[in-house]
Short mmCIF file of C-alpha atoms in Angstrom, two decimals:
data_model
loop_
_atom_site.label_atom_id
_atom_site.label_comp_id
_atom_site.label_asym_id
_atom_site.label_seq_id
_atom_site.Cartn_x
_atom_site.Cartn_y
_atom_site.Cartn_z
CA UNK G 1 9.84 1.82 32.24
CA UNK G 2 7.75 -1.27 31.53
CA UNK G 3 4.83 0.57 30.28
CA UNK G 4 6.97 2.59 27.87
CA UNK G 5 8.28 -0.65 26.40
CA UNK G 6 4.78 -1.93 26.00
CA UNK G 7 3.72 1.29 24.20
CA UNK G 8 6.72 1.12 21.88
CA UNK G 9 5.89 -2.50 21.14
CA UNK G 10 2.29 -1.61 20.37
CA UNK G 11 3.31 1.24 18.14
CA UNK G 12 5.75 -1.05 16.31
CA UNK G 13 3.04 -3.66 15.72
CA UNK G 14 0.63 -1.00 14.45
CA UNK G 15 3.32 0.37 12.17
CA UNK G 16 3.99 -3.17 10.80
CA UNK G 17 0.26 -3.67 10.15
CA UNK G 18 0.10 -0.32 8.38
CA UNK G 19 3.04 -1.33 6.21
CA UNK G 20 1.22 -4.46 5.18
CA UNK G 21 -1.88 -2.47 4.34
CA UNK G 22 0.05 0.14 2.34
CA UNK G 23 1.87 -2.62 0.39
CA UNK G 24 -1.49 -4.22 -0.48
CA UNK G 25 -2.88 -0.84 -1.58
CA UNK G 26 0.20 -0.18 -3.70
CA UNK G 27 -0.13 -3.55 -5.37
CA UNK G 28 -3.81 -2.93 -6.18
CA UNK G 29 -2.97 0.57 -7.51
CA UNK G 30 -0.32 -0.99 -9.77
CA UNK G 31 -2.80 -3.50 -11.06
CA UNK G 32 -5.38 -0.78 -11.72
CA UNK G 33 -2.80 1.31 -13.52
CA UNK G 34 -1.99 -1.65 -15.75
CA UNK G 35 -5.66 -2.14 -16.44
CA UNK G 36 -5.93 1.55 -17.37
CA UNK G 37 -2.98 1.31 -19.74
CA UNK G 38 -4.68 -1.60 -21.47
CA UNK G 39 -8.01 0.21 -21.63
CA UNK G 40 -6.56 3.35 -23.29
CA UNK G 41 -4.14 1.44 -25.55
CA UNK G 42 -6.94 1.22 -28.16
CA UNK G 43 -6.80 5.01 -28.74
CA UNK G 44 -4.24 6.49 -31.15
CA UNK G 45 -2.78 9.97 -30.93
CA UNK G 46 -2.00 11.92 -33.99
#
């Protein structure tokens, strides 16, 4: 029983670390998208 709890704890910690990494990646992606919007804003359609 004790080893199962340890494994669950380890999995939970790994998941928490992945959440932090994904949040950082999402933030960087948002920043890059904003930069792209700025870069293409000089073009006009029509």
